Coordinates of C-alpha atoms and ligand atoms in Angstrom, one line a residue:
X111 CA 74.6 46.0 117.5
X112 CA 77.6 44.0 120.2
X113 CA 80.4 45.2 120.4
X114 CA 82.4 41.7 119.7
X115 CA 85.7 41.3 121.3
X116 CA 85.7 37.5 121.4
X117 CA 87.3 36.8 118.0
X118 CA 88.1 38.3 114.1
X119 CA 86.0 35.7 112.9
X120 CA 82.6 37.5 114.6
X121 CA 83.3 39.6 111.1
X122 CA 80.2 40.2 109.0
X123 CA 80.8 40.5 105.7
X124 CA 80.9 44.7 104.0
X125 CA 78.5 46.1 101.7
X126 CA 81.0 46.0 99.1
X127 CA 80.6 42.6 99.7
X128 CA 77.1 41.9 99.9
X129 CA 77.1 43.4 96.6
X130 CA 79.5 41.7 94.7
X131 CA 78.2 38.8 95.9
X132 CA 74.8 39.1 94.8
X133 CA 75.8 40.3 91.4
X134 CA 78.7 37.4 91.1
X135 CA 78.8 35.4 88.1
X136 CA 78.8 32.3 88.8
X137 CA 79.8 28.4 87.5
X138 CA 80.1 24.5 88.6
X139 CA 83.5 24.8 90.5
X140 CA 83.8 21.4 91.0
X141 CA 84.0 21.5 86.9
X142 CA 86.5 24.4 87.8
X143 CA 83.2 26.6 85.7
X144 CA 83.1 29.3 88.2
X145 CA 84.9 32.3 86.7
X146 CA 84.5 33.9 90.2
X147 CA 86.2 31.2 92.3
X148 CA 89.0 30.6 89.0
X149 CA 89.8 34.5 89.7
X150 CA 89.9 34.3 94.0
X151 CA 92.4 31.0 93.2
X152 CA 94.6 33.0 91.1
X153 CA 94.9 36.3 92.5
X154 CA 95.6 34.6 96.1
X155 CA 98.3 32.8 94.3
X156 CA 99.5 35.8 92.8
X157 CA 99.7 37.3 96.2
X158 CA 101.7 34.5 97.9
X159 CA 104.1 34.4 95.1
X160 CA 102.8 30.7 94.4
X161 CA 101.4 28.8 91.2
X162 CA 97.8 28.0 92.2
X163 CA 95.5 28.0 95.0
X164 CA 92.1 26.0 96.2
X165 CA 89.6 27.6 97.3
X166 CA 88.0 25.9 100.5
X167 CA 85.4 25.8 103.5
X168 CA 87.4 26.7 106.1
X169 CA 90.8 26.9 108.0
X170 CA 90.8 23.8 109.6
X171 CA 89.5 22.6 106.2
X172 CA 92.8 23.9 104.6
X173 CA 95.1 22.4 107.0
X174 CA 94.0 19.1 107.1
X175 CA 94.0 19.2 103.7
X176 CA 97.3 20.1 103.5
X177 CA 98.3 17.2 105.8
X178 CA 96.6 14.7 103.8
X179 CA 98.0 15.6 100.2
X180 CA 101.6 15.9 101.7
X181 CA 101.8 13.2 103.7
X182 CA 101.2 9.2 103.6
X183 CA 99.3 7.2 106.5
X184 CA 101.7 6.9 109.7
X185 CA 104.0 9.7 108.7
X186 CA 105.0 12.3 111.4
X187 CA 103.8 16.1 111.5
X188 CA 106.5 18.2 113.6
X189 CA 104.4 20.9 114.7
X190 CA 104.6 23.7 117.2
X191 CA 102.7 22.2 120.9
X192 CA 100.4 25.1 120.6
X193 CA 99.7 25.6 117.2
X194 CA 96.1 25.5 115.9
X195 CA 96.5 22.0 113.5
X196 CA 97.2 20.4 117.5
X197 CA 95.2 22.5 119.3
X198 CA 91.9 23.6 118.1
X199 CA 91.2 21.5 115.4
X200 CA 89.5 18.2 117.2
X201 CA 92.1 15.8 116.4
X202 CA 91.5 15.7 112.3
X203 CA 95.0 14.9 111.6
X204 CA 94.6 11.7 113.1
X205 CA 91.3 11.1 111.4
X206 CA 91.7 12.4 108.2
X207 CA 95.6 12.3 107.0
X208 CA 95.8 9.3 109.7
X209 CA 99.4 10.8 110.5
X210 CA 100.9 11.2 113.8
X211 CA 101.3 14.5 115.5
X212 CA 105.2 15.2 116.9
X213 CA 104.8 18.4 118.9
X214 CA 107.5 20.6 119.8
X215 CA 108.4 23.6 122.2
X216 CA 107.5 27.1 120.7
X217 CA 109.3 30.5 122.1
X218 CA 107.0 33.1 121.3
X219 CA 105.2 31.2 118.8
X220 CA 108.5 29.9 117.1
X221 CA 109.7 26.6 116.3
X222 CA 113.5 26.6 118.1
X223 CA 115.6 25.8 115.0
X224 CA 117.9 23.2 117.3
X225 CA 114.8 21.6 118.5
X226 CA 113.3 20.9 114.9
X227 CA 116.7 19.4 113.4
X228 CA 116.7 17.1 116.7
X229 CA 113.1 15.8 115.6
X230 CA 113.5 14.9 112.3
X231 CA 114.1 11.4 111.5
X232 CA 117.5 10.8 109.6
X233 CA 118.2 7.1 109.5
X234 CA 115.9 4.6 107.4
X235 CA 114.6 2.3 110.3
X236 CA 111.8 -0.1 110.2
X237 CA 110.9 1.1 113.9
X238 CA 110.5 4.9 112.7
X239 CA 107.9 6.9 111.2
X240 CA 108.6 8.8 108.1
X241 CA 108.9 12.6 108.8
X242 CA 106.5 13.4 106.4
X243 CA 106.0 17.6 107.4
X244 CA 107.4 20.0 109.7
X245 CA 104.1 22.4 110.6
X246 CA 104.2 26.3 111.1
X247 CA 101.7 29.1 112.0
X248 CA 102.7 32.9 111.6
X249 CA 100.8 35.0 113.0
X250 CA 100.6 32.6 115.8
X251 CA 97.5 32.5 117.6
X252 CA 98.9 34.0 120.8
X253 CA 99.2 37.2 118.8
X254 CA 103.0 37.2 118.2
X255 CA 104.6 37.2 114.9
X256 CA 107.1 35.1 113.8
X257 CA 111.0 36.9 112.2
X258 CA 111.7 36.0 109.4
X259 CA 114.9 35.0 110.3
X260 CA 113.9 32.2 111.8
X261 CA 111.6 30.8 108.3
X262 CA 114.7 31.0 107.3
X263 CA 116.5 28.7 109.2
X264 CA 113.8 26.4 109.4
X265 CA 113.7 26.4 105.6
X266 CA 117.6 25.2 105.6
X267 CA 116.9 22.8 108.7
X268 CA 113.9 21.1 106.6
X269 CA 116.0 20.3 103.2
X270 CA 113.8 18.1 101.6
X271 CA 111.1 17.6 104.2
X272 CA 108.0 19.8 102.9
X273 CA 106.8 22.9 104.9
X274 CA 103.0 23.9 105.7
X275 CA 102.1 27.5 107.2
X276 CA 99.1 27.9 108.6
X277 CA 98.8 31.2 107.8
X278 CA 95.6 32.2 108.9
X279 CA 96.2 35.8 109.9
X280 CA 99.4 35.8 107.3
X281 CA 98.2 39.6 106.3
X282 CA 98.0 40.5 110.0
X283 CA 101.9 39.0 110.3
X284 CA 103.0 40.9 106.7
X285 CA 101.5 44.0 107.8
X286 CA 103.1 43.8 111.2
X287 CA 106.6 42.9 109.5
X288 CA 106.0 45.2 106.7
X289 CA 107.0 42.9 103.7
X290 CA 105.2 41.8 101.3
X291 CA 103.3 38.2 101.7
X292 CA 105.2 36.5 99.4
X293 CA 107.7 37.1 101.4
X294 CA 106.6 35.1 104.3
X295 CA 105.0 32.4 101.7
X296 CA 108.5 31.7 99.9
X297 CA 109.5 29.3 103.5
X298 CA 106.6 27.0 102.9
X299 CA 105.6 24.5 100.2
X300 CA 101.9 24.8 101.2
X301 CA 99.9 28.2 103.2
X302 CA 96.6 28.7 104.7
X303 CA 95.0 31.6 104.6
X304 CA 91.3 32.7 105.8
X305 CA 89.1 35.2 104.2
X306 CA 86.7 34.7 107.0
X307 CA 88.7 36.5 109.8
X308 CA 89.9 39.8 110.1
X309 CA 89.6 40.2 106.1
X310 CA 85.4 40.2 106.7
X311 CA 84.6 37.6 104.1
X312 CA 81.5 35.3 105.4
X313 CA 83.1 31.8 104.5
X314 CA 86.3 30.6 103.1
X315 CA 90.1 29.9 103.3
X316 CA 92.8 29.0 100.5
X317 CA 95.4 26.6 99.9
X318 CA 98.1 27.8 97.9
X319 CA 101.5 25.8 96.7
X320 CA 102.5 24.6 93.6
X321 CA 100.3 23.8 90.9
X322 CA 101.1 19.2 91.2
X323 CA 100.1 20.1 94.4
X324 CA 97.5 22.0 93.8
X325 CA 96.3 19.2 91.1
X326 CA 96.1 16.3 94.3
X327 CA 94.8 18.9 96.9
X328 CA 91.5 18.9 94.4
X329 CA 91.2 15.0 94.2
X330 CA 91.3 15.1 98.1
X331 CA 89.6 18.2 98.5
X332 CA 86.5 16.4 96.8
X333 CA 87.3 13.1 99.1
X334 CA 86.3 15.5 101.9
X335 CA 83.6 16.8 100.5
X336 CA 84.7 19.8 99.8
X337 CA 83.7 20.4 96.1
X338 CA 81.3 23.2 96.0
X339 CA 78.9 24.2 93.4
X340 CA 78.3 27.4 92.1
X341 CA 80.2 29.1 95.4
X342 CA 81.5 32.2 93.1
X343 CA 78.7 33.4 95.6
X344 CA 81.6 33.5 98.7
X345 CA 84.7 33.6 96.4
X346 CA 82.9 37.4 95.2
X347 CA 83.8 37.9 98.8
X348 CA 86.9 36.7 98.9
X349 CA 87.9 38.7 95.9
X350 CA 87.0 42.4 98.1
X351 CA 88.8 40.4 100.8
X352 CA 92.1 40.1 99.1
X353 CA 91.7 43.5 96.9
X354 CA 90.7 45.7 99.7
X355 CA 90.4 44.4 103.2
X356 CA 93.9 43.1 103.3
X357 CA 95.5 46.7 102.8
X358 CA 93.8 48.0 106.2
X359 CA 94.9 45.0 108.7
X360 CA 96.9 48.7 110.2
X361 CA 93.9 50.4 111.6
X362 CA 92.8 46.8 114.1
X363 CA 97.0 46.5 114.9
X364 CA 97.0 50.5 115.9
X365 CA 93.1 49.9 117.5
X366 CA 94.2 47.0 119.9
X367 CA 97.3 49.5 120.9
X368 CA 95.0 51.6 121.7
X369 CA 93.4 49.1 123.6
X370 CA 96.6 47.7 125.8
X371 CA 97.6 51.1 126.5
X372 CA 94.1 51.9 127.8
X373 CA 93.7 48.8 129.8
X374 CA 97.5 49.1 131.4
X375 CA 95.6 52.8 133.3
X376 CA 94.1 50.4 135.1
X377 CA 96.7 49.5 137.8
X378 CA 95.2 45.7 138.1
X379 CA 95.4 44.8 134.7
X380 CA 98.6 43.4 133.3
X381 CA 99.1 43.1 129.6
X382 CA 100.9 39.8 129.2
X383 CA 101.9 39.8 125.4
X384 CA 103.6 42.1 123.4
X385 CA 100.8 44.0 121.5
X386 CA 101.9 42.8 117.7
X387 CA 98.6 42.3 115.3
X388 CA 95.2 42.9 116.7
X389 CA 95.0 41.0 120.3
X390 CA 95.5 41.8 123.1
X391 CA 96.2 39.5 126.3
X392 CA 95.8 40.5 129.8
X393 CA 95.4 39.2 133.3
X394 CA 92.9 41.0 136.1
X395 CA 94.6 41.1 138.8
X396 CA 92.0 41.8 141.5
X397 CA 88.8 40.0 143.8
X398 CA 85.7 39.6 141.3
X399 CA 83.5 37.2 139.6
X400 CA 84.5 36.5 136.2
X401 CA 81.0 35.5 135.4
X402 CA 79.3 38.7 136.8
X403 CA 81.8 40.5 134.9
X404 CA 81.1 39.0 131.4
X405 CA 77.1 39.3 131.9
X406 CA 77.9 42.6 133.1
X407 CA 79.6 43.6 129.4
X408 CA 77.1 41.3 127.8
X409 CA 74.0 43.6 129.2
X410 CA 76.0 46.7 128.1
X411 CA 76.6 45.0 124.7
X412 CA 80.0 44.1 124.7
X413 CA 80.8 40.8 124.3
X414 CA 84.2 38.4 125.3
X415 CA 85.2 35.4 125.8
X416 CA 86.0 33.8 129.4
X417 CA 89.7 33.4 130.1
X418 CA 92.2 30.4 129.3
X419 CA 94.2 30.0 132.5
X420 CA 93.1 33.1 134.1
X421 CA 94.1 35.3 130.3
X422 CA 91.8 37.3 128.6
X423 CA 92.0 37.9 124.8
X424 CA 90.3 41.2 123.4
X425 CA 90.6 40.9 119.8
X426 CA 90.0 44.0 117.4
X427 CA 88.8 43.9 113.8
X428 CA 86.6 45.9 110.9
X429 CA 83.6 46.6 112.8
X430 CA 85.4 47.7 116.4
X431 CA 85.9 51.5 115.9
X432 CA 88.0 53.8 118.3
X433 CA 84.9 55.4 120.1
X434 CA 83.8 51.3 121.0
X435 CA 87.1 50.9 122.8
X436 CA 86.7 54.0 124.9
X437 CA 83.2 52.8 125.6
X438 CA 84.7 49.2 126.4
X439 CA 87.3 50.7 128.4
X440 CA 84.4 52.8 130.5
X441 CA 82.6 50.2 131.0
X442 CA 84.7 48.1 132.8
X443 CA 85.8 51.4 134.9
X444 CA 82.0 51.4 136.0
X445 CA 82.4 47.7 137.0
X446 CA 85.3 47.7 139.0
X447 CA 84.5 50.9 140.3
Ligands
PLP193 C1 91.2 30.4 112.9 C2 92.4 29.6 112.7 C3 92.4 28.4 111.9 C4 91.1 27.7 111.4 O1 90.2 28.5 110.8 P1 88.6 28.0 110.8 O2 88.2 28.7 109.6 O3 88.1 28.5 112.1 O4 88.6 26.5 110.7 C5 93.6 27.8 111.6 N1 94.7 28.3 112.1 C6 94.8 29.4 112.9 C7 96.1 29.9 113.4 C8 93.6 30.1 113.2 O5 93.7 31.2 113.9

């Protein structure tokens, strides 16, 4: 078996899981039958402190659909310039909610409060959009995690205007912030959240806000093709996921720690972000071939992902244990040797 660094979504799913999926009872969802998926909806919505949730495909499934029940064609989306809805997720906003994208600076992964209020569109004009959502992410997908203190401004800065979190690794930020989820979830209308990353599920993400919402999300949700059958199969999954899986997001935050500190020995390599859930960033600062140097893992079964702009991301998770790293970390002491 790899070690995978390349990403939290390389997760297979547990025994536990593999088990209760088998054995899951299951129903039509899409005549809301499936006592499986009708128990992932609620207990996610338990968790985030909200009234229901929708189970869905994926992330970038959950977003989009969050941009297309909030918002009407030709609104504006103020969104961090390097969040995920902008970034990584092919342009769907455009194509699906037909909105338009407003991006905006980020420090450390947060929206600057001053920035946001300068954005949204007060006056009734016939020549301006309609600020339809302001966009967050927390964890951000640099790795950093986003105070509370600033949610909190945003939240007062918005009024009105509803919020979306992508929340993705939302258990990675709680766990880092130690506070419960709901915590994070009472700043946003509408939150994201994947089973399918560092919580080991196979497929699937929620959508969690308030139960009108909730109510259109399934109408559009079935426009995208998005109504599943008898999927208890993943939501069984899902259920471990939220039960179990969340509670030990600790163990990859200490593991890629571990990981930075190991990597900083070597006196080329600079760790470029602040260590805060389980990634860790870091330049090499020395003569080699970054291709020889991936096959080179590759044939000692470690595999990463080439660098963005000259960054590597190592990302830990459920199947990475502390003796992999030390391997990891000799190995590439044998290649730069
Ligand atoms: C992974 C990720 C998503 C999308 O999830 P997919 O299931 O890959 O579509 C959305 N937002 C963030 C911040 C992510 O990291």
């Amino acid at each position: 078996m790899y070690i995978d660094l390349r990403s939290d979504t390389v997760t297979k799913p547990t025994e536990e899981m593999r088990k209760a999926m088998a054995y899951a009872e299951v129903g039509d969802d899409v005549y809301m039958d499936d006592p499986t998926v009708n128990k992932l909806e609620k207990l996610c919505a338990d968790i985030l402190g909200k009234e229901a949730s929708l189970f869905v495909p994926s992330g970038t499934f959950a977003n989009q659909l969050a941009l297309f029940t909030h918002c009407q064609r030709g609104d504006e989306v103020i969104i961090g310039d390097n969040y995920h809805i902008v970034q990584h997720e092919a342009g769907a906003a455009a194509v699906i909610a037909g909105v338009q994208l407003r991006t905006v600076e980020t420090k450390k992964g947060a929206m600057i409060p001053e920035v946001l209020e300068s954005k949204i569109r007060k006056v009734e004009d016939i020549h301006y959009p309609r600020t339809g959502l302001i966009c967050l992410e927390n964890a951000h997908s640099n790795g950093n995690v986003i105070p509370l203190d600033n949610f909190k401004k945003i939240r007062e800065i918005a009024g009105n205007i509803p919020i979306h979190l992508d929340g993705a690794r939302l258990f990675n930020a709680s766990t880092f912030l130690k506070v419960e989820p709901k915590e994070i979830a009472k700043y946003a209308d509408s939150i994201n959240i994947c089973l399918s990353k560092g919580l080991c599920a196979p497929v699937g993400s929620l959508l969690v806000g308030n139960k009108e919402f909730i109510e259109r999300a399934r109408k559009k949700r079935k426009i995208m093709g998005g109504g599943m059958r008898q999927v208890g199969i993943l939501a069984a999954a899902g259920i471990v996921a939220l039960e179990k899986m969340r509670f030990r997001l600790e163990e990859d935050h200490e593991n890629a720690r571990y990981l930075a500190k190991r990597l900083s020995n070597f006196a080329f390599i600079e760790i470029v972000e602040k260590v805060e859930i389980n990634m860790v960033f870091f330049k090499i600062d020395k003569n080699f071939s970054t291709n020889e140097f991936i096959e080179y893992l590759l044939k000692n079964n470690i595999k990463i992902n080439p660098p963005e702009d000259g960054v590597f991301r190592f990302v830990t998770h459920y199947w990475i244990k502390r003796e992999d790293i030390d391997y990891v970390v000799e190995t590439m002491a044998k290649f730069f040797n």
